[in-house]
Every structure is written in C-alpha cells, then in structure tokens.
Short mmCIF file of C-alpha atoms (C1' of nucleotides) in Angstrom, two decimals:
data_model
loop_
_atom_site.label_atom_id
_atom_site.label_comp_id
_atom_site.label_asym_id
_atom_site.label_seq_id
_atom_site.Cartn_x
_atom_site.Cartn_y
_atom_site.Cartn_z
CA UNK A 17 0.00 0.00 0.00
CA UNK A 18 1.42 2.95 -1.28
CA UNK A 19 0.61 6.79 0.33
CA UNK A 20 -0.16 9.06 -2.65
CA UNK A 21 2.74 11.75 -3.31
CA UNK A 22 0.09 14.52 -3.56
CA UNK A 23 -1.54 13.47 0.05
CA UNK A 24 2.25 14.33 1.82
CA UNK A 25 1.22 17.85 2.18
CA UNK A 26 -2.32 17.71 2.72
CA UNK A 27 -2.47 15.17 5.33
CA UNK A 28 1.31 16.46 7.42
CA UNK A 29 0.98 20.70 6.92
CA UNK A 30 2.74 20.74 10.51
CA UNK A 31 6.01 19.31 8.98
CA UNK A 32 6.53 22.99 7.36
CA UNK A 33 6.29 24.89 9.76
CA UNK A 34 9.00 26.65 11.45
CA UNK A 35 9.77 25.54 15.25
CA UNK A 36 7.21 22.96 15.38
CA UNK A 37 8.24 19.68 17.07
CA UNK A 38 8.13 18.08 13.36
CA UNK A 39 10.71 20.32 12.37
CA UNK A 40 12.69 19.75 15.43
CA UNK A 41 12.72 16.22 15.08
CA UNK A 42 12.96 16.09 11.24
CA UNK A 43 16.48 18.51 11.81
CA UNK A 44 17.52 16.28 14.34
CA UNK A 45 17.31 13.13 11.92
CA UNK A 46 18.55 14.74 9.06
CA UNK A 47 21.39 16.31 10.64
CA UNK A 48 24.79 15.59 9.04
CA UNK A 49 25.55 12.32 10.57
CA UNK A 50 21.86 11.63 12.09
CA UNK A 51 20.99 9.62 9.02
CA UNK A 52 24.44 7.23 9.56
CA UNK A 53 24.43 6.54 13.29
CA UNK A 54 21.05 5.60 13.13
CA UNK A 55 21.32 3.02 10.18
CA UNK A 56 24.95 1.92 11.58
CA UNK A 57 22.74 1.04 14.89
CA UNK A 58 20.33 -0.69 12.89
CA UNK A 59 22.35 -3.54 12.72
CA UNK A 60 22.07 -4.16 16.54
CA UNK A 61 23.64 -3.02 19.65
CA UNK A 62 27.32 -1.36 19.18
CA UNK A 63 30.01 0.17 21.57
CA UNK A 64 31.72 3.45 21.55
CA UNK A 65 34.68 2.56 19.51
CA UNK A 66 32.44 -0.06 17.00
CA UNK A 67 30.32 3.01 16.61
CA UNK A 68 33.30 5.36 15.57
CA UNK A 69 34.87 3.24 13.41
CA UNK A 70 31.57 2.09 11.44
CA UNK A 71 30.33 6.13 10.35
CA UNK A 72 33.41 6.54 8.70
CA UNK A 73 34.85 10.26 9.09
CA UNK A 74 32.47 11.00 12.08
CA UNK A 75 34.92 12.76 14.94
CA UNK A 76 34.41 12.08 18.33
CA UNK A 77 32.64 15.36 19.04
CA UNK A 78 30.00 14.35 16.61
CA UNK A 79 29.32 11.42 17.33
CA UNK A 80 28.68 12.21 21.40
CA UNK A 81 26.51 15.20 20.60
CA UNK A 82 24.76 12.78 18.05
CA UNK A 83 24.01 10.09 19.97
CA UNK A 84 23.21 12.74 23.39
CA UNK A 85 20.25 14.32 20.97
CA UNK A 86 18.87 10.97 20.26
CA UNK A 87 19.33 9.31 23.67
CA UNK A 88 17.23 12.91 24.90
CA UNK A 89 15.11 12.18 21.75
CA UNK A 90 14.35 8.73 22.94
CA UNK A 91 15.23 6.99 19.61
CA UNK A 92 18.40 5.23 21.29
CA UNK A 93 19.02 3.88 24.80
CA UNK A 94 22.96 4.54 25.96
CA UNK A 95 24.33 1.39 28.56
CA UNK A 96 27.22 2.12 31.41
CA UNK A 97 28.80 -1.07 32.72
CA UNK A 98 30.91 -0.35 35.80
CA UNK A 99 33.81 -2.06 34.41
CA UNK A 100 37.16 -1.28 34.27
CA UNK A 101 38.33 -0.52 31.31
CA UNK A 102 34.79 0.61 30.71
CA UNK A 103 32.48 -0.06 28.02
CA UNK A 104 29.18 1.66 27.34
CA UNK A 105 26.90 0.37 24.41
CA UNK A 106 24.26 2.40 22.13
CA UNK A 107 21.47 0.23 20.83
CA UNK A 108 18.28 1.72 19.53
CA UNK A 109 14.69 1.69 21.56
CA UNK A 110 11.74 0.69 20.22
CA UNK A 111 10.92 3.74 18.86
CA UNK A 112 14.03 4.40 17.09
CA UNK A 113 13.79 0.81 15.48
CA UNK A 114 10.40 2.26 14.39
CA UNK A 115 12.16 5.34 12.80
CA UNK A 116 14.67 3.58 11.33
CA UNK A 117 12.18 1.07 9.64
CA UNK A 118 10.81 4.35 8.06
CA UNK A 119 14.23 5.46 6.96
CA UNK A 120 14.96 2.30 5.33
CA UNK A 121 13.07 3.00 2.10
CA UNK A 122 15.08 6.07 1.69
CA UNK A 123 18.29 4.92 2.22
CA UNK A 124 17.80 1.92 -0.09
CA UNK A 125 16.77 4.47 -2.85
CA UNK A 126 19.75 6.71 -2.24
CA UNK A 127 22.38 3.37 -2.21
CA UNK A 128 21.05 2.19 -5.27
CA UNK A 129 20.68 5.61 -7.23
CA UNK A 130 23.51 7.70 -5.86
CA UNK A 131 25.93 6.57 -9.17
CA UNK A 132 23.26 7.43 -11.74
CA UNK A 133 22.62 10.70 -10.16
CA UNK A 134 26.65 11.66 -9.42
CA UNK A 135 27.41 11.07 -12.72
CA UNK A 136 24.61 12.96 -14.20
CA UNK B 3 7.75 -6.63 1.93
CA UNK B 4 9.58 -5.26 4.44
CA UNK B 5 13.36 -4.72 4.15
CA UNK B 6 14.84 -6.10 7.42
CA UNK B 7 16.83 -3.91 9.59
CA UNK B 8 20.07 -5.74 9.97
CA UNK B 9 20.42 -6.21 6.47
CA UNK B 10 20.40 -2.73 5.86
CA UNK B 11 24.09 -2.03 6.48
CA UNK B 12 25.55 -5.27 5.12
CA UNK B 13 23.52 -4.46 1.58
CA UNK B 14 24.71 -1.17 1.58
CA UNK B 15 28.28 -0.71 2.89
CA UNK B 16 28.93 2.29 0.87
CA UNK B 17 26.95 4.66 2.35
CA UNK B 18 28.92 4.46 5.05
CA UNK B 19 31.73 5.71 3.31
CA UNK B 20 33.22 9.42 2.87
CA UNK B 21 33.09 10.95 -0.09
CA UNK B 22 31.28 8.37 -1.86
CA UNK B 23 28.28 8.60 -4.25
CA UNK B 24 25.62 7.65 -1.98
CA UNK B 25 27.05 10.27 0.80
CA UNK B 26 27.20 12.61 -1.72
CA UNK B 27 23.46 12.61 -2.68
CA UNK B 28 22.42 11.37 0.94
CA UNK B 29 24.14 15.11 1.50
CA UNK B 30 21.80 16.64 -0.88
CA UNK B 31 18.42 15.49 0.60
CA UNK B 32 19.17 15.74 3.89
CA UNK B 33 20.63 19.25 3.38
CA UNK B 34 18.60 21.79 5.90
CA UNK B 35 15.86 22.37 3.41
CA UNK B 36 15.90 19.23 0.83
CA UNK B 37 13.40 17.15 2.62
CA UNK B 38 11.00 20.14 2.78
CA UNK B 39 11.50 21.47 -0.86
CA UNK B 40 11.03 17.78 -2.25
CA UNK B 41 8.07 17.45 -0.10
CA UNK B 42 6.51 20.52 -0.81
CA UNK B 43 7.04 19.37 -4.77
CA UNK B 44 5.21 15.97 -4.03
CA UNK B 45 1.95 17.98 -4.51
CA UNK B 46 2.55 19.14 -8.06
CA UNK B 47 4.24 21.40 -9.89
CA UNK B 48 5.15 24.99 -8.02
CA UNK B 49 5.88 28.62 -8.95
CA UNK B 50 8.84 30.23 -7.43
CA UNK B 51 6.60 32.43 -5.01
CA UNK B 52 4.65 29.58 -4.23
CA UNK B 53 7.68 27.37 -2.97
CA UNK B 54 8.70 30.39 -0.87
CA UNK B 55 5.43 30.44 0.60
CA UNK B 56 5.36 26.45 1.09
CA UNK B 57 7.71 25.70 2.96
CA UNK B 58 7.77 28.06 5.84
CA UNK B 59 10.90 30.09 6.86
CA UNK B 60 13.46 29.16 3.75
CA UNK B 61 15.39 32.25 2.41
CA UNK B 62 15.35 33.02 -1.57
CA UNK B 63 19.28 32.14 -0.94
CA UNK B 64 18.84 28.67 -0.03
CA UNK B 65 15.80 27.77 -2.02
CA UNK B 66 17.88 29.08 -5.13
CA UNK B 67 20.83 26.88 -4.04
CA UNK B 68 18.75 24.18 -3.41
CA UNK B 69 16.77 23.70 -6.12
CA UNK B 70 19.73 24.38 -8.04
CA UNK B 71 21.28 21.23 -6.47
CA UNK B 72 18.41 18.95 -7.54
CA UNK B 73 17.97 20.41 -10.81
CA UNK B 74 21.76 19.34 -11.18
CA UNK B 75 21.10 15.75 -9.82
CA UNK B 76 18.22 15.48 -11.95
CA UNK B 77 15.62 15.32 -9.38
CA UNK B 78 13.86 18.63 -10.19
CA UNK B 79 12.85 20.34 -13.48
CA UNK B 80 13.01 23.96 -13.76
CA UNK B 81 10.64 25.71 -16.88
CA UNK B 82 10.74 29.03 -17.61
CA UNK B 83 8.42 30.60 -19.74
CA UNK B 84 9.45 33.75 -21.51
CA UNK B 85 6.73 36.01 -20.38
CA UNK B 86 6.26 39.56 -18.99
CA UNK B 87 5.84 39.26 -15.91
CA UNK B 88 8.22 36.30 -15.65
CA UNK B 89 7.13 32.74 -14.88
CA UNK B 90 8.59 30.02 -13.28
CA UNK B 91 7.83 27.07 -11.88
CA UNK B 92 9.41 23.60 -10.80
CA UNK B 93 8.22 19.89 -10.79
CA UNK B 94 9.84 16.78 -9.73
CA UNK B 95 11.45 14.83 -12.43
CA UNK B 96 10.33 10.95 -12.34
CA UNK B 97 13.45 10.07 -10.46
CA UNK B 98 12.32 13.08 -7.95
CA UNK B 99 8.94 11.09 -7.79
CA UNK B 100 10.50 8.01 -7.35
CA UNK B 101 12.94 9.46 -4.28
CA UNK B 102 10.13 11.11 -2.54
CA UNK B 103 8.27 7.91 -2.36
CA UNK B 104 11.08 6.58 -0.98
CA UNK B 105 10.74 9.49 1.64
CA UNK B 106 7.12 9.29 2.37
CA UNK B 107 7.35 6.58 5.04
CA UNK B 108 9.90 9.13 7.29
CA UNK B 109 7.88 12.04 6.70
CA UNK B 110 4.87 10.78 7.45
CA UNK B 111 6.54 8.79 10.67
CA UNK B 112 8.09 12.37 11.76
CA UNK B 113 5.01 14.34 11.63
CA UNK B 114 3.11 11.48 13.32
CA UNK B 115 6.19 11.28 16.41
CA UNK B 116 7.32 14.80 16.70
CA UNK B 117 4.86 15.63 19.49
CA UNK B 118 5.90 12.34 21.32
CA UNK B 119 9.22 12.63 20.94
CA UNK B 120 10.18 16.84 21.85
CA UNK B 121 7.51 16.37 24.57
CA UNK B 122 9.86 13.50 25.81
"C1'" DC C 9 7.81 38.05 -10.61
"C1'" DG C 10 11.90 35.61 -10.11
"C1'" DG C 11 15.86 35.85 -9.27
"C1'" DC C 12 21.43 37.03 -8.48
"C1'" DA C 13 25.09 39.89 -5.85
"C1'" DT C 14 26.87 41.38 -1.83
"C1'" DC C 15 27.82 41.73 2.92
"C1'" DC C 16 27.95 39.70 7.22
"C1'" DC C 17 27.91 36.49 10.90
"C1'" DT C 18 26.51 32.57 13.49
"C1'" DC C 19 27.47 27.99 14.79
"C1'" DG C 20 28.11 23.40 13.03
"C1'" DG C 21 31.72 20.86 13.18
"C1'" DG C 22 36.94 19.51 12.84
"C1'" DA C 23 41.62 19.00 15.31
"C1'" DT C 24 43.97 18.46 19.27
"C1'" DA C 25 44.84 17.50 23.95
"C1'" DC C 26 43.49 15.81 28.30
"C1'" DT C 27 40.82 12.66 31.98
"C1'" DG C 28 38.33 8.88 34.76
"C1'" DC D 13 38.00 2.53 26.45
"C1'" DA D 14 34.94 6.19 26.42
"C1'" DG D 15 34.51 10.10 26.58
"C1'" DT D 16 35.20 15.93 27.87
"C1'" DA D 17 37.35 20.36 27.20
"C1'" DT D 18 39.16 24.00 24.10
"C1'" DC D 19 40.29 26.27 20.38
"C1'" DC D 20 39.33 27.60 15.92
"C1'" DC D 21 37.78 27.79 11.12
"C1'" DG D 22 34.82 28.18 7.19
"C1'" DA D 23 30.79 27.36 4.87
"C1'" DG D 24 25.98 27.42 5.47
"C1'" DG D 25 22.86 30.49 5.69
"C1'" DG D 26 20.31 35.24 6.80
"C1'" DA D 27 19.36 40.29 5.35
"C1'" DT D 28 19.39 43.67 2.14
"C1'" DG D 29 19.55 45.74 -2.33
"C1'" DC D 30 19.41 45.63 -7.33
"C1'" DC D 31 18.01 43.95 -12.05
"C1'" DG D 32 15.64 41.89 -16.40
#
DNA sequence: CGGCATCCCTCGGGATACTG
DNA sequence: CAGTATCCCGAGGGATGCCG
C-alpha cells in the first residue's frame, strides 16, 4: 500500500512549519551524521569505539553530541557497565527501530541511485 | 515486503563511506531544506513564489541553491516561460517522484512522532 | 515576478589535547 | 576505552539591495 505523493502535504501541513516539534525532530534526523548513526545502529547493539569506526569520518565530538540528541530524543538507549576498562553500548529503543524502519526506504533508494545521479 | 533492519548495512556498505556517491546525494536530501523542498514538490508542480510560501521560513538564498542542487542531480525540473511578468515554476522529475516515495514513510513517521518525541 | 550579488555572521563541526 | 574540554575555522545560511 502505497501513500499518494500529492496526500504528503495535505495530510502532514505541521512538517513545514517553522519551530514545530516536526521540524525539530525532522532537523535532528537529518542532521549531518543523524541519518548514519542511526542506520549503523540498525544492525544491533554497538560500543563506543564499534560506533566510531563504522560512520566513517564522524569525529568524536560528533558522534557524542549525536548520539546525546537521540538518547534525549528517545530513539536510542545509551548502557554504562561499571567495568574497568569501561564499556558503554548504544542500541536503539523501540521507537528508534520504528524510525529507522521508516528510513529504510530512503536509504535503499539513495544506495542504489547515488551513481546514476553523481554522474549525471 | 519489508526490508529487514540488519540487512540494511551489510547491503549497503557504501553509504557508510566518505566521499562516496551515496554520501554525496544522501548530502543533498538531507541538506537543511531538501526534505521540505522535495516534499513541498510531491503535490505538483510549483511557482517560485509559491515554494517560498510552502515551505515556511526558507530564504530566496537557499531555495535558489537548493533547487539548483536537484535540478543538477536530476531530481527537479526547472521551466521558464518567456513572459512579462516572468514565470517560473518547478516539478519533480520521475526520479524526484521516485525518491520522494522513498521518503514518504519518514515524513509521514516524523510528523506522526514529533509531538511524542520533543515532549519526551 | 523571479531571481542574483553582496555583505555579514553565526554555529556546526573539525583537530587536538586531556581525563576517569 | 569512552569520553570531555578548548580552540578555531569556514561554509551554510540570513538580510538587504538591485536587475531583467
């Protein structure tokens, strides 16, 4: 079942709206790395360092205010252990799983057309 | 037919990459205002002053820039007709169609989880 | 009406170094 | 290992003015 292209707008006008929470939320997915931590945790639960190393060219501030704006969004659930060394693991909650089933689609498309489109 | 979640990195490993096509045009959409000009295109073809007025709070700067971005990756189609007072407008071009029906799904879960989600 | 040019500045975001 | 703290830069982006 596919949702009509010309029913986006009618049925969502809040999404274009400046300052509503649609906006907030849609900024805070498509933020510049947004889009990869949250497919990179689609895979399952990953640690600090997997995390790093899997969104290639993400920098360590990035990836903690990431993640701190999702864990605050409620899309992914950040685990202490009281180890030493420690290790802390990032693994989406059900909501973000939710999100990131609706992402899929889009991130499919964009993998499979990105040559055709770069080259022009 | 649902795409499953943990396949979605291990089909796709080169999003993940820098520099890369699929970064490259994952850059594009999820630019500050390439969800909502796409979006606001899903209805039908636009004017110029119409765009502006769409989607709420975009300066002429950035909706020139942007549309100029997806009329280079094929993904809009600019037409303008040589009249007094000028007229211009913009559709998507059938590979614009096809990406914003691969955006629907997020859209439409955003506006339906915004409230939810900033109300925390 | 539909832009482009220009100026200006915020702040996203990178690099580096340090800590529990 | 998993971060925080600082410094710093530049491009993204806003405001204004002009033009065909």
């Amino acid at each position: 079942m596919t949702v009509s292209l010309g029913s986006l707008r009618a049925d969502r006008p809040d999404i274009y709206v400046t300052g509503c929470p649609s906006r907030v939320v849609l900024d805070h997915v498509t933020s510049k790395w947004g889009v990869l931590v949250l497919a990179a945790l689609a895979g399952g639960t990953l640690r600090w360092g997997e995390l790093r190393r899997e969104v290639d060219g993400i920098s360590e501030k990035m990836l903690a205010s990431t993640l701190r704006t999702f864990e605050a969004d409620g899309l992914v659930q950040r685990t202490a252990y009281p180890e030493v060394p420690p290790r802390v693991d990032y693994r989406l909650t059900p909501l973000g799983r939710d999100l990131v089933e609706a992402m899929t689609p889009l991130i499919t498309w964009v993998a499979a057309h990105a040559e055709e489109i770069v080259s022009g």
